């Protein structure tokens, strides 16, 4: 992780990126034919921001998001802090749903087929340290993929409000 990232930006990143990724870990455990579970009153897990299509392109479009998720899963499984959340899930499904979620949020025209953040995280004991570790790993993956810092921050700013529905202990 780059240590020259301003503390305030890291805080935003920490509050949001983990939302997406930890949610996908529990999504993978569900059957692919199961109906999407949504918690009454839960926030939309993939609010479309059509104005961010330029950011979508900075991520490389859908192929770029798919490649990012491949890199990200590799990093998560290598990180002893994150491995327990991801080692026993269906990796391809997690990566697909994360790419869908990011694509939808970034106005790329994708539909997110996963659960909301409350439903996805309810069975997990996720604390601030878990969340922060996941964000660090996402930032490493985005940096390795050459995603511009400005584009990373725009996505993370949209994801930030979701942290309230992810951290549950």
PDB file of C-alpha atoms in Angstrom:
ATOM      1  CA  UNK A   1       0.000   0.000   0.000  1.00  0.00           C
ATOM      2  CA  UNK A   2       1.207   3.475  -0.749  1.00  0.00           C
ATOM      3  CA  UNK A   3       2.031   5.290   2.476  1.00  0.00           C
ATOM      4  CA  UNK A   4       1.859   8.722   0.861  1.00  0.00           C
ATOM      5  CA  UNK A   5      -1.937   8.640   0.621  1.00  0.00           C
ATOM      6  CA  UNK A   6      -3.428  11.441   2.745  1.00  0.00           C
ATOM      7  CA  UNK A   7      -5.014  10.202   5.962  1.00  0.00           C
ATOM      8  CA  UNK A   8      -8.414  11.680   5.115  1.00  0.00           C
ATOM      9  CA  UNK A   9      -8.530   9.852   1.769  1.00  0.00           C
ATOM     10  CA  UNK A  10      -7.453   6.616   3.407  1.00  0.00           C
ATOM     11  CA  UNK A  11     -10.271   7.039   5.921  1.00  0.00           C
ATOM     12  CA  UNK A  12     -12.815   7.396   3.120  1.00  0.00           C
ATOM     13  CA  UNK A  13     -11.343   4.394   1.381  1.00  0.00           C
ATOM     14  CA  UNK A  14     -11.476   2.361   4.563  1.00  0.00           C
ATOM     15  CA  UNK A  15     -15.124   3.204   5.118  1.00  0.00           C
ATOM     16  CA  UNK A  16     -16.220   2.159   1.683  1.00  0.00           C
ATOM     17  CA  UNK A  17     -14.190  -0.390  -0.152  1.00  0.00           C
ATOM     18  CA  UNK A  18     -14.618  -3.089   2.402  1.00  0.00           C
ATOM     19  CA  UNK A  19     -18.342  -2.786   1.973  1.00  0.00           C
ATOM     20  CA  UNK A  20     -18.224  -4.121  -1.520  1.00  0.00           C
ATOM     21  CA  UNK A  21     -15.685  -6.818  -0.969  1.00  0.00           C
ATOM     22  CA  UNK A  22     -16.772  -8.382   2.259  1.00  0.00           C
ATOM     23  CA  UNK A  23     -20.326  -8.420   0.958  1.00  0.00           C
ATOM     24  CA  UNK A  24     -19.256 -10.483  -1.982  1.00  0.00           C
ATOM     25  CA  UNK A  25     -17.640 -13.083   0.264  1.00  0.00           C
ATOM     26  CA  UNK A  26     -20.965 -13.965   1.811  1.00  0.00           C
ATOM     27  CA  UNK A  27     -22.771 -13.680  -1.510  1.00  0.00           C
ATOM     28  CA  UNK A  28     -20.641 -16.471  -2.845  1.00  0.00           C
ATOM     29  CA  UNK A  29     -22.002 -18.892  -0.288  1.00  0.00           C
ATOM     30  CA  UNK A  30     -25.539 -18.626  -1.673  1.00  0.00           C
ATOM     31  CA  UNK A  31     -26.791 -20.750  -4.553  1.00  0.00           C
ATOM     32  CA  UNK A  32     -26.519 -18.968  -7.896  1.00  0.00           C
ATOM     33  CA  UNK A  33     -30.195 -19.726  -8.586  1.00  0.00           C
ATOM     34  CA  UNK A  34     -31.394 -18.327  -5.252  1.00  0.00           C
ATOM     35  CA  UNK A  35     -33.428 -15.125  -5.384  1.00  0.00           C
ATOM     36  CA  UNK A  36     -31.564 -11.963  -4.460  1.00  0.00           C
ATOM     37  CA  UNK A  37     -32.016 -11.264  -0.760  1.00  0.00           C
ATOM     38  CA  UNK A  38     -32.724  -7.638   0.122  1.00  0.00           C
ATOM     39  CA  UNK A  39     -33.171  -6.326   3.645  1.00  0.00           C
ATOM     40  CA  UNK A  40     -36.140  -3.971   4.082  1.00  0.00           C
ATOM     41  CA  UNK A  41     -34.807  -0.433   4.459  1.00  0.00           C
ATOM     42  CA  UNK A  42     -31.235  -1.321   3.441  1.00  0.00           C
ATOM     43  CA  UNK A  43     -29.437   1.025   1.093  1.00  0.00           C
ATOM     44  CA  UNK A  44     -29.053   0.150  -2.582  1.00  0.00           C
ATOM     45  CA  UNK A  45     -25.777  -1.822  -2.798  1.00  0.00           C
ATOM     46  CA  UNK A  46     -25.111  -0.615  -6.352  1.00  0.00           C
ATOM     47  CA  UNK A  47     -26.497   2.881  -6.868  1.00  0.00           C
ATOM     48  CA  UNK A  48     -25.940   3.897 -10.493  1.00  0.00           C
ATOM     49  CA  UNK A  49     -23.916   7.070 -11.005  1.00  0.00           C
ATOM     50  CA  UNK A  50     -24.207   7.666 -14.749  1.00  0.00           C
ATOM     51  CA  UNK A  51     -22.043  10.773 -14.407  1.00  0.00           C
ATOM     52  CA  UNK A  52     -19.106   8.487 -13.546  1.00  0.00           C
ATOM     53  CA  UNK A  53     -18.862   6.796 -16.951  1.00  0.00           C
ATOM     54  CA  UNK A  54     -15.451   8.475 -17.407  1.00  0.00           C
ATOM     55  CA  UNK A  55     -14.298   6.831 -14.180  1.00  0.00           C
ATOM     56  CA  UNK A  56     -15.664   3.508 -15.477  1.00  0.00           C
ATOM     57  CA  UNK A  57     -13.376   3.962 -18.482  1.00  0.00           C
ATOM     58  CA  UNK A  58     -10.442   4.784 -16.166  1.00  0.00           C
ATOM     59  CA  UNK A  59     -11.001   1.348 -14.623  1.00  0.00           C
ATOM     60  CA  UNK A  60     -10.794  -0.182 -18.106  1.00  0.00           C
ATOM     61  CA  UNK A  61     -14.505  -0.834 -18.537  1.00  0.00           C
ATOM     62  CA  UNK A  62     -15.898  -4.228 -17.641  1.00  0.00           C
ATOM     63  CA  UNK A  63     -12.757  -6.100 -18.801  1.00  0.00           C
ATOM     64  CA  UNK A  64     -10.686  -3.861 -16.532  1.00  0.00           C
ATOM     65  CA  UNK A  65     -12.987  -4.512 -13.575  1.00  0.00           C
ATOM     66  CA  UNK A  66     -12.792  -8.260 -14.205  1.00  0.00           C
ATOM     67  CA  UNK A  67      -8.984  -8.062 -14.242  1.00  0.00           C
ATOM     68  CA  UNK A  68      -9.042  -5.933 -11.077  1.00  0.00           C
ATOM     69  CA  UNK A  69     -11.112  -8.584  -9.302  1.00  0.00           C
ATOM     70  CA  UNK A  70      -8.690 -11.334 -10.356  1.00  0.00           C
ATOM     71  CA  UNK A  71      -5.831  -9.312  -8.857  1.00  0.00           C
ATOM     72  CA  UNK A  72      -7.842  -8.429  -5.791  1.00  0.00           C
ATOM     73  CA  UNK A  73      -8.804 -12.043  -5.028  1.00  0.00           C
ATOM     74  CA  UNK A  74      -5.168 -13.089  -5.312  1.00  0.00           C
ATOM     75  CA  UNK A  75      -4.203 -10.411  -2.797  1.00  0.00           C
ATOM     76  CA  UNK A  76      -7.066 -11.274  -0.425  1.00  0.00           C
ATOM     77  CA  UNK A  77      -6.111 -14.942  -0.358  1.00  0.00           C
ATOM     78  CA  UNK A  78      -2.462 -14.077   0.294  1.00  0.00           C
ATOM     79  CA  UNK A  79      -3.361 -11.756   3.190  1.00  0.00           C
ATOM     80  CA  UNK A  80      -3.666 -13.720   6.458  1.00  0.00           C
ATOM     81  CA  UNK A  81      -6.101 -11.099   7.772  1.00  0.00           C
ATOM     82  CA  UNK A  82      -8.498 -11.597   4.845  1.00  0.00           C
ATOM     83  CA  UNK A  83      -7.964 -15.225   3.886  1.00  0.00           C
ATOM     84  CA  UNK A  84     -10.508 -16.551   6.440  1.00  0.00           C
ATOM     85  CA  UNK A  85     -13.272 -14.457   4.840  1.00  0.00           C
ATOM     86  CA  UNK A  86     -12.507 -15.631   1.297  1.00  0.00           C
ATOM     87  CA  UNK A  87     -10.803 -19.025   1.258  1.00  0.00           C
ATOM     88  CA  UNK A  88     -13.989 -21.113   1.385  1.00  0.00           C
ATOM     89  CA  UNK A  89     -16.199 -19.127  -0.962  1.00  0.00           C
ATOM     90  CA  UNK A  90     -16.858 -19.499  -4.661  1.00  0.00           C
ATOM     91  CA  UNK A  91     -14.121 -17.179  -5.958  1.00  0.00           C
ATOM     92  CA  UNK A  92     -15.485 -16.779  -9.473  1.00  0.00           C
ATOM     93  CA  UNK A  93     -18.870 -15.712  -8.166  1.00  0.00           C
ATOM     94  CA  UNK A  94     -17.370 -13.229  -5.699  1.00  0.00           C
ATOM     95  CA  UNK A  95     -15.242 -11.686  -8.432  1.00  0.00           C
ATOM     96  CA  UNK A  96     -18.186 -11.525 -10.855  1.00  0.00           C
ATOM     97  CA  UNK A  97     -20.493  -9.868  -8.346  1.00  0.00           C
ATOM     98  CA  UNK A  98     -17.865  -7.341  -7.309  1.00  0.00           C
ATOM     99  CA  UNK A  99     -17.244  -6.456 -10.948  1.00  0.00           C
ATOM    100  CA  UNK A 100     -21.025  -6.131 -11.448  1.00  0.00           C
ATOM    101  CA  UNK A 101     -21.338  -3.882  -8.427  1.00  0.00           C
ATOM    102  CA  UNK A 102     -18.475  -1.598  -9.421  1.00  0.00           C
ATOM    103  CA  UNK A 103     -19.698  -1.539 -13.038  1.00  0.00           C
ATOM    104  CA  UNK A 104     -23.230  -0.563 -11.996  1.00  0.00           C
ATOM    105  CA  UNK A 105     -22.014   2.123  -9.612  1.00  0.00           C
ATOM    106  CA  UNK A 106     -19.712   3.582 -12.251  1.00  0.00           C
ATOM    107  CA  UNK A 107     -22.513   3.869 -14.809  1.00  0.00           C
ATOM    108  CA  UNK A 108     -21.186   1.039 -16.969  1.00  0.00           C
ATOM    109  CA  UNK A 109     -24.621  -0.439 -17.636  1.00  0.00           C
ATOM    110  CA  UNK A 110     -24.256  -3.576 -15.508  1.00  0.00           C
ATOM    111  CA  UNK A 111     -26.874  -5.000 -13.163  1.00  0.00           C
ATOM    112  CA  UNK A 112     -25.738  -6.080  -9.698  1.00  0.00           C
ATOM    113  CA  UNK A 113     -27.192  -9.495  -8.818  1.00  0.00           C
ATOM    114  CA  UNK A 114     -25.969  -9.770  -5.230  1.00  0.00           C
ATOM    115  CA  UNK A 115     -27.530  -9.119  -1.862  1.00  0.00           C
ATOM    116  CA  UNK A 116     -27.593  -5.817  -0.020  1.00  0.00           C
ATOM    117  CA  UNK A 117     -24.830  -5.089   2.488  1.00  0.00           C
ATOM    118  CA  UNK A 118     -26.896  -5.913   5.595  1.00  0.00           C
ATOM    119  CA  UNK A 119     -27.981  -9.298   4.249  1.00  0.00           C
ATOM    120  CA  UNK A 120     -24.525 -10.088   2.921  1.00  0.00           C
ATOM    121  CA  UNK A 121     -22.691  -9.316   6.156  1.00  0.00           C
ATOM    122  CA  UNK A 122     -25.155 -10.356   8.832  1.00  0.00           C
ATOM    123  CA  UNK A 123     -23.567 -13.766   9.389  1.00  0.00           C
ATOM    124  CA  UNK A 124     -20.025 -12.382   9.596  1.00  0.00           C
ATOM    125  CA  UNK A 125     -18.280 -10.764  12.515  1.00  0.00           C
ATOM    126  CA  UNK A 126     -16.676  -7.812  10.745  1.00  0.00           C
ATOM    127  CA  UNK A 127     -14.874  -5.172  12.739  1.00  0.00           C
ATOM    128  CA  UNK A 128     -13.046  -1.989  11.802  1.00  0.00           C
ATOM    129  CA  UNK A 129      -9.688  -3.803  11.511  1.00  0.00           C
ATOM    130  CA  UNK A 130     -11.152  -6.335   9.063  1.00  0.00           C
ATOM    131  CA  UNK A 131     -12.662  -3.546   7.037  1.00  0.00           C
ATOM    132  CA  UNK A 132      -9.419  -1.557   6.980  1.00  0.00           C
ATOM    133  CA  UNK A 133      -7.399  -4.585   5.877  1.00  0.00           C
ATOM    134  CA  UNK A 134      -9.751  -5.203   2.986  1.00  0.00           C
ATOM    135  CA  UNK A 135      -9.501  -1.596   1.855  1.00  0.00           C
ATOM    136  CA  UNK A 136      -5.715  -1.793   1.948  1.00  0.00           C
ATOM    137  CA  UNK A 137      -5.850  -4.873  -0.263  1.00  0.00           C
ATOM    138  CA  UNK A 138      -8.229  -3.194  -2.701  1.00  0.00           C
ATOM    139  CA  UNK A 139      -5.925  -0.189  -2.946  1.00  0.00           C
ATOM    140  CA  UNK A 140      -2.978  -2.476  -3.648  1.00  0.00           C
ATOM    141  CA  UNK A 141      -4.954  -4.195  -6.415  1.00  0.00           C
ATOM    142  CA  UNK A 142      -6.045  -0.898  -7.965  1.00  0.00           C
ATOM    143  CA  UNK A 143      -2.489   0.440  -7.856  1.00  0.00           C
ATOM    144  CA  UNK A 144      -1.117  -2.730  -9.449  1.00  0.00           C
ATOM    145  CA  UNK A 145      -3.699  -2.402 -12.240  1.00  0.00           C
ATOM    146  CA  UNK A 146      -2.624   1.198 -12.841  1.00  0.00           C
ATOM    147  CA  UNK A 147      -6.005   2.726 -12.019  1.00  0.00           C
ATOM    148  CA  UNK A 148      -5.558   6.474 -11.598  1.00  0.00           C
ATOM    149  CA  UNK A 149      -5.682   7.635  -7.980  1.00  0.00           C
ATOM    150  CA  UNK A 150      -8.377  10.183  -8.881  1.00  0.00           C
ATOM    151  CA  UNK A 151     -10.607   7.408 -10.258  1.00  0.00           C
ATOM    152  CA  UNK A 152      -9.992   5.237  -7.190  1.00  0.00           C
ATOM    153  CA  UNK A 153     -11.064   8.088  -4.917  1.00  0.00           C
ATOM    154  CA  UNK A 154     -14.234   8.779  -6.889  1.00  0.00           C
ATOM    155  CA  UNK A 155     -15.351   5.161  -6.573  1.00  0.00           C
ATOM    156  CA  UNK A 156     -14.410   4.973  -2.912  1.00  0.00           C
ATOM    157  CA  UNK A 157     -16.330   8.169  -2.152  1.00  0.00           C
ATOM    158  CA  UNK A 158     -19.500   6.598  -3.571  1.00  0.00           C
ATOM    159  CA  UNK A 159     -18.940   3.411  -1.582  1.00  0.00           C
ATOM    160  CA  UNK A 160     -18.117   5.167   1.704  1.00  0.00           C
ATOM    161  CA  UNK A 161     -21.659   5.431   3.097  1.00  0.00           C
ATOM    162  CA  UNK A 162     -22.073   1.653   2.892  1.00  0.00           C
ATOM    163  CA  UNK A 163     -19.613   1.061   5.740  1.00  0.00           C
ATOM    164  CA  UNK A 164     -22.403   1.466   8.286  1.00  0.00           C
ATOM    165  CA  UNK A 165     -24.057  -1.674   6.935  1.00  0.00           C
ATOM    166  CA  UNK A 166     -20.888  -3.768   6.835  1.00  0.00           C
ATOM    167  CA  UNK A 167     -19.163  -3.391  10.200  1.00  0.00           C
ATOM    168  CA  UNK A 168     -21.232  -5.356  12.659  1.00  0.00           C
ATOM    169  CA  UNK A 169     -19.116  -5.890  15.768  1.00  0.00           C
TER     170      UNK A 169
END
